[in-house]
XYZ file of C-alpha atoms in Angstrom:
329
model
C -25.699 9.535 -16.184
C -22.802 9.139 -14.303
C -21.606 11.847 -12.018
C -19.064 14.330 -13.817
C -15.500 14.300 -12.562
C -12.129 15.203 -13.366
C -8.875 12.859 -13.332
C -4.965 13.080 -14.004
C -3.614 10.106 -15.705
C -2.637 7.373 -13.627
C 0.659 7.950 -11.606
C 0.352 12.044 -11.559
C -2.249 14.669 -10.282
C -2.622 17.803 -12.206
C -0.516 19.529 -10.747
C 2.130 16.967 -10.049
C 1.999 17.332 -6.411
C 4.407 14.490 -4.485
C 2.610 11.500 -3.132
C 2.088 11.572 0.563
C 4.590 9.693 2.270
C 4.591 8.724 6.247
C 6.824 10.946 8.313
C 8.950 8.199 9.661
C 12.837 8.330 9.602
C 12.739 4.660 8.308
C 11.353 5.651 5.155
C 14.067 8.091 4.623
C 16.138 5.925 1.986
C 13.362 5.865 -0.011
C 11.673 9.010 0.335
C 12.222 10.788 -2.975
C 11.036 7.517 -4.863
C 7.716 6.922 -2.917
C 6.807 10.291 -2.860
C 7.344 10.509 -7.141
C 3.831 10.500 -8.281
C 4.968 8.638 -11.492
C 6.596 5.863 -9.709
C 4.389 2.963 -9.443
C 6.438 0.214 -7.716
C 9.723 0.401 -5.678
C 11.415 -2.869 -5.071
C 14.393 -3.355 -3.028
C 16.814 -6.764 -4.258
C 18.384 -7.201 -0.725
C 22.185 -5.794 -1.665
C 21.608 -5.595 -5.262
C 20.065 -2.726 -5.373
C 16.740 -0.395 -5.699
C 15.010 -0.848 -8.711
C 11.636 1.688 -9.349
C 8.672 1.077 -12.098
C 7.067 4.136 -13.544
C 5.140 2.632 -15.794
C 7.497 1.397 -18.974
C 8.934 -1.745 -16.682
C 11.491 -1.828 -13.434
C 14.780 0.482 -13.811
C 17.842 0.257 -11.568
C 18.510 3.060 -9.413
C 22.469 3.080 -9.894
C 23.439 5.208 -7.240
C 21.366 3.408 -4.449
C 23.261 1.428 -2.369
C 22.728 0.524 1.264
C 24.728 -2.876 3.136
C 22.788 -5.959 4.064
C 22.372 -4.898 7.632
C 20.734 -1.702 6.404
C 18.276 -3.547 4.309
C 17.315 -5.786 6.818
C 16.753 -2.927 9.165
C 14.700 -1.044 6.485
C 12.345 -4.100 5.561
C 11.856 -4.700 9.505
C 10.761 -0.900 9.847
C 8.446 -0.850 6.953
C 6.680 -3.593 8.112
C 6.449 -2.242 11.414
C 4.814 0.731 9.837
C 2.175 -1.103 9.194
C 1.179 -2.996 12.226
C 3.405 -6.002 11.902
C 6.078 -7.850 12.792
C 8.977 -9.057 10.940
C 11.767 -11.344 12.421
C 13.361 -14.407 11.764
C 10.661 -16.414 13.619
C 8.195 -14.690 11.239
C 10.207 -13.818 7.581
C 7.545 -12.770 5.598
C 4.849 -10.423 5.940
C 2.629 -8.050 4.145
C 0.759 -4.634 5.132
C -1.011 -1.800 4.057
C -0.084 1.653 4.970
C -2.033 4.873 4.382
C -3.617 5.896 1.049
C -3.237 2.479 0.124
C 0.356 1.066 -0.664
C 1.074 -2.271 0.020
C 4.629 -3.247 1.461
C 6.052 -7.002 1.385
C 8.875 -8.040 2.673
C 10.821 -10.952 2.988
C 14.070 -11.999 4.996
C 17.208 -14.039 4.742
C 17.824 -17.157 4.330
C 14.357 -16.910 2.722
C 15.018 -14.293 0.339
C 18.787 -15.640 -0.583
C 20.476 -12.220 -1.747
C 19.276 -10.084 1.460
C 16.287 -8.585 2.681
C 13.925 -7.815 -0.157
C 11.342 -5.278 -0.536
C 8.097 -4.961 -2.804
C 6.198 -2.115 -2.756
C 2.726 -1.269 -4.993
C 1.988 2.496 -4.665
C -1.385 3.881 -5.297
C -1.821 6.065 -8.384
C -2.752 9.879 -7.342
C -5.664 10.653 -9.619
C -8.991 8.311 -9.927
C -9.184 6.378 -12.685
C -11.353 7.230 -15.630
C -12.317 5.220 -18.531
C -12.249 7.910 -21.108
C -8.761 8.611 -19.629
C -7.770 4.775 -20.056
C -8.809 4.905 -23.617
C -6.488 7.727 -24.354
C -3.955 5.965 -23.096
C -4.444 3.215 -25.545
C -6.264 0.651 -22.910
C -8.725 0.145 -25.433
C -10.339 1.540 -28.702
C -13.225 3.363 -29.043
C -15.777 0.240 -30.187
C -14.157 -1.839 -27.276
C -14.372 1.361 -24.778
C -18.589 1.305 -25.440
C -19.173 -1.883 -24.805
C -17.521 -1.566 -21.587
C -20.156 1.317 -21.275
C -22.803 -0.633 -22.336
C -22.012 -3.707 -19.577
C -21.794 -1.008 -16.838
C -25.298 0.549 -18.318
C -26.674 -3.128 -18.299
C -25.601 -3.905 -14.776
C -24.156 -7.045 -16.262
C -21.871 -8.647 -13.616
C -18.398 -8.159 -14.609
C -15.373 -10.269 -14.051
C -12.005 -8.554 -14.634
C -8.784 -11.033 -15.233
C -5.072 -10.734 -15.900
C -1.993 -11.025 -14.554
C -0.328 -9.432 -11.522
C 0.216 -5.550 -12.456
C -1.816 -6.162 -15.721
C -4.033 -3.372 -14.339
C -7.508 -5.214 -13.078
C -7.733 -2.764 -10.148
C -7.377 -0.016 -12.363
C -9.546 -0.826 -14.920
C -12.573 -2.066 -12.416
C -12.381 1.125 -10.709
C -12.454 2.814 -14.383
C -15.840 0.981 -14.835
C -17.408 1.768 -11.235
C -16.980 5.522 -11.576
C -19.534 4.888 -14.555
C -22.249 3.667 -11.954
C -25.107 6.250 -11.405
C -24.646 8.227 -8.431
C -28.068 6.774 -7.087
C -26.643 3.430 -6.291
C -24.238 2.014 -3.171
C -21.323 0.401 -3.835
C -20.128 -2.072 -1.510
C -16.394 -3.305 -1.957
C -14.247 -6.149 -0.173
C -10.616 -6.267 -1.104
C -8.274 -8.179 0.849
C -5.827 -5.114 0.629
C -7.992 -1.930 0.074
C -6.776 -0.506 -3.378
C -10.003 0.664 -5.347
C -10.382 4.216 -5.502
C -13.426 5.104 -6.933
C -14.707 8.376 -8.256
C -18.649 7.522 -6.647
C -20.672 9.445 -3.986
C -22.188 6.618 -2.592
C -18.805 3.907 -2.113
C -18.108 1.463 1.096
C -15.178 0.247 1.398
C -14.361 -3.404 3.566
C -11.090 -4.578 3.903
C -9.949 -8.137 5.283
C -7.569 -8.329 8.385
C -5.054 -10.752 9.232
C -4.459 -12.188 12.848
C -2.800 -10.640 15.242
C 0.754 -11.996 16.737
C -1.671 -14.687 18.921
C -2.920 -15.817 15.475
C -6.392 -14.422 16.205
C -8.440 -11.810 14.865
C -8.283 -12.082 11.330
C -11.363 -11.418 9.523
C -11.400 -13.210 5.608
C -12.870 -12.283 2.327
C -15.654 -14.876 2.658
C -16.692 -13.560 6.398
C -16.821 -9.738 4.807
C -19.127 -10.426 1.714
C -21.455 -12.012 3.926
C -21.622 -9.188 6.119
C -21.902 -6.875 2.764
C -25.022 -9.116 1.596
C -27.176 -7.558 4.977
C -25.325 -3.291 3.774
C -27.957 -3.704 0.737
C -25.517 -2.895 -1.943
C -26.760 -2.002 -4.914
C -23.202 -3.441 -6.700
C -21.279 -5.466 -4.778
C -17.672 -5.744 -5.753
C -14.457 -8.203 -4.959
C -11.083 -7.182 -5.216
C -10.058 -10.242 -5.695
C -10.894 -13.821 -5.694
C -8.101 -15.865 -4.544
C -9.771 -18.701 -2.570
C -12.790 -20.047 -1.503
C -15.043 -16.571 -1.474
C -15.375 -17.608 -5.094
C -18.134 -19.670 -3.976
C -19.935 -16.740 -1.798
C -19.210 -14.400 -4.790
C -21.034 -16.532 -7.129
C -23.600 -17.220 -4.801
C -24.288 -13.629 -4.280
C -24.769 -12.598 -7.681
C -27.140 -15.229 -8.439
C -29.465 -14.132 -6.020
C -30.544 -10.919 -7.473
C -27.462 -8.546 -6.962
C -26.670 -7.394 -10.790
C -23.838 -4.723 -11.710
C -21.138 -6.861 -9.453
C -17.811 -7.214 -10.113
C -14.405 -9.127 -9.199
C -11.230 -9.727 -10.113
C -9.051 -12.939 -10.823
C -5.633 -13.596 -11.966
C -5.199 -15.589 -15.214
C -2.624 -15.581 -18.039
C -4.957 -15.241 -20.315
C -8.943 -15.748 -21.299
C -8.746 -19.026 -22.160
C -7.402 -20.227 -18.508
C -9.949 -18.561 -16.715
C -12.081 -21.477 -16.909
C -9.206 -23.688 -14.951
C -8.080 -20.760 -12.781
C -11.998 -20.526 -11.739
C -12.254 -24.450 -11.210
C -8.946 -24.040 -8.710
C -10.551 -21.438 -6.608
C -13.848 -23.887 -6.465
C -11.849 -27.177 -5.456
C -10.633 -25.047 -2.238
C -14.147 -23.977 -1.687
C -15.427 -27.482 -2.101
C -17.331 -26.992 -5.424
C -16.857 -29.875 -7.974
C -16.779 -29.071 -11.623
C -20.585 -29.205 -12.711
C -21.470 -26.848 -9.814
C -18.874 -24.147 -10.035
C -19.526 -23.897 -14.234
C -23.348 -23.223 -13.580
C -22.883 -20.923 -11.122
C -20.318 -18.930 -12.984
C -22.405 -19.203 -16.315
C -25.357 -17.695 -14.408
C -23.947 -15.636 -12.382
C -21.226 -13.645 -14.836
C -22.341 -11.646 -17.406
C -18.688 -11.277 -19.174
C -15.339 -11.523 -18.595
C -12.841 -8.674 -19.346
C -9.372 -9.272 -20.075
C -6.215 -6.795 -19.352
C -2.701 -7.438 -20.462
C 0.500 -5.583 -19.792
C 2.377 -5.254 -23.273
C 6.398 -5.426 -23.444
C 6.351 -1.574 -23.641
C 4.247 -1.352 -20.398
C 0.976 -0.243 -21.803
C -2.099 -2.411 -20.092
C -4.377 -3.338 -23.026
C -7.899 -5.222 -22.705
C -7.520 -8.256 -24.824
C -10.444 -9.799 -24.904
C -13.976 -9.890 -23.641
C -15.853 -13.432 -23.322
C -18.663 -15.061 -21.742
C -18.794 -17.992 -19.648
C -20.527 -21.038 -20.723
C -21.405 -24.546 -20.000
C -19.656 -27.262 -22.086
C -20.477 -30.969 -21.102
C -20.795 -30.206 -17.323
C -17.416 -27.774 -17.622
C -16.945 -24.580 -17.595
C -15.600 -22.849 -20.935
C -15.535 -19.295 -22.540
C -17.040 -17.981 -25.588
C -16.755 -14.231 -27.327
C -19.275 -12.342 -26.132
C -21.384 -10.826 -28.980
């Protein structure tokens, strides 16, 4: 049985406490919005203003203003808080702060309307499968199917577009893993927050200013295999690490999981073939490896009303040496 825990809905805690924000002066223009537990994303579109997303889509903040120089200074400062450098020679950068906050910034002339900042804020509570059901992410029958996949130790691939809720759904599924099992997660940026007592988190590292010291997901995946994981999870496959993931899940590591960007279940085969090509896998090898390794594909989408919903559960199959999908019984 999974261990019991109490969870608050995404974007707020039971006591609606503010989200922790770095106590640095550079954060001041955005502090109010970064601390708001209901805000999931903050966007600064150069001199065109500030937008925030509280779960129902981006909304413009009409009384927020900074001039071009101030917006640039803000972008450089926010990236510096994450230990990286942003200037004309390096006009694009992505960093992670404490508590899973992701900050991405682009300077002019790459960003045509002034420095552009995109901030993804982690939820203030742990994701819970029952809570997602109450929010309308899936109906009771689909919820029971998802729990059964976890109980049966199926290898699960969660798919969806950016911001669809892949990480939240995956975290909720992993929260149902028995407490006796060891979960090792590997992410480009550590976002998965799981209500589980035995969770080991590994995070990739970018190269320093000299271009050395990078630790890629593929390397971390090989290291994780030596850590005796009961559940091996890759937060997102974006490139050649898909080869290591499929290899690992084909060598007795049941109950694993990963996420992949895709606009629909029907698009998953093409997406995986593209990732496999980056890893030197031909379509035939990719199809056979995927059909053997992945037990279920769970697709989630964000509707126009802002609600994330599971729109399908399928399984990969081989059709004429190419990868396909069919509905999971």
